[in-house]
Coordinates of C-alpha atoms in Angstrom, one line a residue:
X1 CA 24.4 21.9 -9.0
X2 CA 21.5 23.5 -7.1
X3 CA 24.0 25.5 -5.0
X4 CA 25.9 26.7 -8.1
X5 CA 22.6 27.8 -9.7
X6 CA 21.4 29.5 -6.5
X7 CA 18.3 27.4 -6.3
X8 CA 17.0 26.8 -2.8
X9 CA 13.8 25.0 -3.7
X10 CA 12.9 23.1 -6.8
X11 CA 10.3 20.8 -8.4
X12 CA 12.0 17.8 -9.9
X13 CA 11.0 15.7 -12.9
X14 CA 12.8 12.4 -13.7
X15 CA 12.0 9.8 -16.3
X16 CA 13.3 6.2 -16.2
X17 CA 17.0 6.6 -15.1
X18 CA 16.2 10.2 -14.3
X19 CA 13.4 9.0 -12.0
X20 CA 16.0 7.2 -9.8
X21 CA 18.2 10.3 -9.8
X22 CA 15.2 12.5 -8.8
X23 CA 14.2 10.0 -6.1
X24 CA 17.7 10.0 -4.5
X25 CA 17.9 13.8 -4.7
X26 CA 14.6 14.1 -2.9
X27 CA 15.7 11.7 -0.2
X28 CA 19.1 13.4 0.3
X29 CA 17.7 17.0 0.0
X30 CA 14.1 16.9 1.1
X31 CA 14.1 20.5 2.1
X32 CA 15.0 21.6 -1.4
X33 CA 12.6 19.4 -3.4
X34 CA 9.0 20.8 -3.2
X35 CA 7.5 18.2 -5.5
X36 CA 8.8 15.2 -7.4
X37 CA 7.5 13.6 -10.6
X38 CA 8.7 10.1 -11.2
X39 CA 7.8 9.1 -14.8
X40 CA 8.6 5.4 -15.2
X41 CA 10.3 3.9 -12.2
X42 CA 12.2 0.6 -12.1
X43 CA 11.2 -2.0 -9.5
X44 CA 12.3 -5.3 -11.0
X45 CA 12.5 -8.4 -9.0
X46 CA 15.9 -10.1 -8.6
X47 CA 15.5 -12.5 -11.5
X48 CA 14.5 -9.7 -13.9
X49 CA 17.3 -7.4 -12.7
X50 CA 19.8 -10.2 -13.3
X51 CA 18.4 -10.9 -16.8
X52 CA 18.5 -7.2 -17.7
X53 CA 22.0 -6.6 -16.3
X54 CA 23.3 -9.6 -18.2
X55 CA 22.1 -8.5 -21.6
X56 CA 21.0 -4.8 -21.7
X57 CA 24.4 -3.1 -22.1
X58 CA 26.9 -5.0 -24.3
X59 CA 30.2 -3.3 -24.8
X60 CA 30.3 -0.5 -27.2
X61 CA 33.8 -0.8 -28.8
X62 CA 34.8 0.9 -32.0
X63 CA 35.5 -1.6 -34.8
X64 CA 37.6 -0.9 -37.9
X65 CA 34.7 -1.9 -40.2
X66 CA 32.3 0.5 -38.5
X67 CA 29.8 -2.2 -37.5
X68 CA 29.7 -0.7 -34.0
X69 CA 27.8 2.2 -35.5
X70 CA 25.1 0.0 -37.0
X71 CA 24.9 -1.9 -33.7
X72 CA 24.5 1.4 -31.7
X73 CA 21.8 2.6 -34.1
X74 CA 19.9 -0.7 -33.8
X75 CA 20.3 -0.8 -30.1
X76 CA 18.6 2.6 -29.7
X77 CA 15.9 2.0 -32.3
X78 CA 15.1 -1.3 -30.7
X79 CA 14.6 0.5 -27.3
X80 CA 11.7 2.3 -28.9
X81 CA 10.1 -0.9 -30.1
X82 CA 10.8 -3.8 -27.7
X83 CA 11.0 -4.3 -23.9
X84 CA 13.7 -5.0 -23.1
X85 CA 15.4 -4.0 -26.4
X86 CA 17.1 -7.4 -26.8
X87 CA 13.8 -9.3 -26.6
X88 CA 12.4 -8.8 -30.1
X89 CA 9.6 -11.2 -29.3
X90 CA 8.2 -8.7 -26.8
X91 CA 6.9 -5.6 -28.7
X92 CA 6.4 -2.8 -26.2
X93 CA 6.7 0.7 -27.8
X94 CA 6.9 3.3 -25.1
X95 CA 7.5 6.4 -27.1
X96 CA 4.8 8.7 -28.4
X97 CA 4.9 7.8 -32.1
X98 CA 7.9 6.8 -34.1
X99 CA 11.3 8.4 -33.4
X100 CA 12.4 10.4 -36.3
X101 CA 15.7 9.6 -38.0
X102 CA 17.0 13.1 -36.9
X103 CA 16.0 12.4 -33.2
X104 CA 17.5 8.9 -33.4
X105 CA 20.7 10.4 -34.9
X106 CA 21.0 12.9 -32.0
X107 CA 20.5 10.1 -29.5
X108 CA 23.1 8.0 -31.3
X109 CA 25.7 10.8 -31.2
X110 CA 25.2 11.2 -27.5
X111 CA 25.6 7.4 -27.0
X112 CA 28.7 7.4 -29.1
X113 CA 30.2 10.3 -27.1
X114 CA 29.7 8.3 -23.9
X115 CA 31.6 5.4 -25.4
X116 CA 32.6 2.7 -23.0
X117 CA 30.9 4.4 -20.1
X118 CA 27.4 4.3 -21.6
X119 CA 26.4 1.2 -19.5
X120 CA 27.0 3.0 -16.2
X121 CA 23.7 4.9 -16.1
X122 CA 21.6 2.0 -17.3
X123 CA 23.2 -0.4 -14.8
X124 CA 22.8 2.1 -11.9
X125 CA 19.1 2.5 -12.7
X126 CA 18.4 -1.2 -13.1
X127 CA 20.3 -2.0 -9.8
X128 CA 18.8 0.9 -7.8
X129 CA 17.1 -0.4 -4.6
X130 CA 13.8 1.4 -5.4
X131 CA 11.6 -0.6 -3.0
X132 CA 14.0 0.1 -0.1
X133 CA 14.3 3.8 -1.0
X134 CA 10.7 4.7 -1.6
X135 CA 9.7 4.6 2.1
X136 CA 12.4 7.2 2.8
X137 CA 10.7 9.6 0.4
X138 CA 8.9 12.4 2.3
X139 CA 8.3 15.0 -0.5
X140 CA 5.0 15.3 -2.4
X141 CA 5.4 12.8 -5.3
X142 CA 3.6 11.8 -8.4
X143 CA 4.5 8.3 -9.6
X144 CA 3.3 8.1 -13.2
X145 CA 3.7 6.6 -16.6
X146 CA 1.8 6.3 -19.8
X147 CA 0.1 3.2 -21.0
X148 CA 2.8 2.1 -23.5
X149 CA 5.7 2.4 -21.0
X150 CA 7.0 -1.0 -19.8
X151 CA 7.4 0.5 -16.3
X152 CA 3.8 1.6 -16.0
X153 CA 2.9 -1.5 -13.9
X154 CA 5.0 -0.3 -11.0
X155 CA 3.3 3.0 -10.4
X156 CA 0.7 1.8 -7.9
X157 CA 3.1 -0.2 -5.8
X158 CA 5.6 2.6 -5.8
X159 CA 3.0 5.1 -4.6
X160 CA 1.9 2.7 -1.8
X161 CA 5.6 2.5 -0.6
X162 CA 6.2 6.2 -0.6
X163 CA 4.4 8.0 2.3
X164 CA 3.4 11.1 0.3
X165 CA 2.9 9.8 -3.2
X166 CA 0.1 9.5 -5.7
X167 CA 0.0 7.1 -8.7
X168 CA -1.3 8.1 -12.1
X169 CA -1.5 6.5 -15.5
X170 CA -0.9 9.4 -17.9
X171 CA -2.7 9.9 -21.3
X172 CA -0.8 8.7 -24.3
X173 CA -0.1 12.1 -26.0
X174 CA 3.0 13.9 -24.8
X175 CA 1.1 17.3 -24.6
X176 CA -1.6 15.7 -22.3
X177 CA 1.1 14.1 -20.2
X178 CA 2.8 17.5 -19.7
X179 CA -0.6 19.0 -18.7
X180 CA -1.2 16.3 -16.1
X181 CA 2.2 16.8 -14.6
X182 CA 1.8 20.6 -14.6
X183 CA -1.6 20.2 -12.8
X184 CA 0.1 18.0 -10.1
X185 CA 2.9 20.5 -9.6
X186 CA 0.4 23.4 -9.2
X187 CA -1.1 21.4 -6.4

């Protein structure tokens, strides 16, 4: 994609699943990635990975009565209120405020378009060998998250494992998070 766009050097931002994609890109193309921002990075132990992989991505199969649509809506809404979404006894909102019905609808449409393949991205991110990969990272990196993010607890460890990384807990407001990231990218 970088070749097709004619981009020789880029700054990369990835959040959650996108953080693992950004990390792998920076490892494979270190000369092209100037700076990397990893916003929420998975570093689950084996037991937590197994628990999440067993329950996080049930099949999304169309049903004649349409109940798959209600399930999909609830699956996404619960991701904004619990961590993991299927553990309703563990409230952990990580979004900045409530997700509007319009935003949730857009997210739902994208989930439904992905159909049976929707688990692939989640499963890849949850299975990614982050602890093994971080020491291979050579580019300047900000490992960050905001206080409500269930992945915030991994920032310091991730920054210790990556040779050129800094950890930061971001402010809660989205605008302030963007300002902090922009300040890092400016150097």
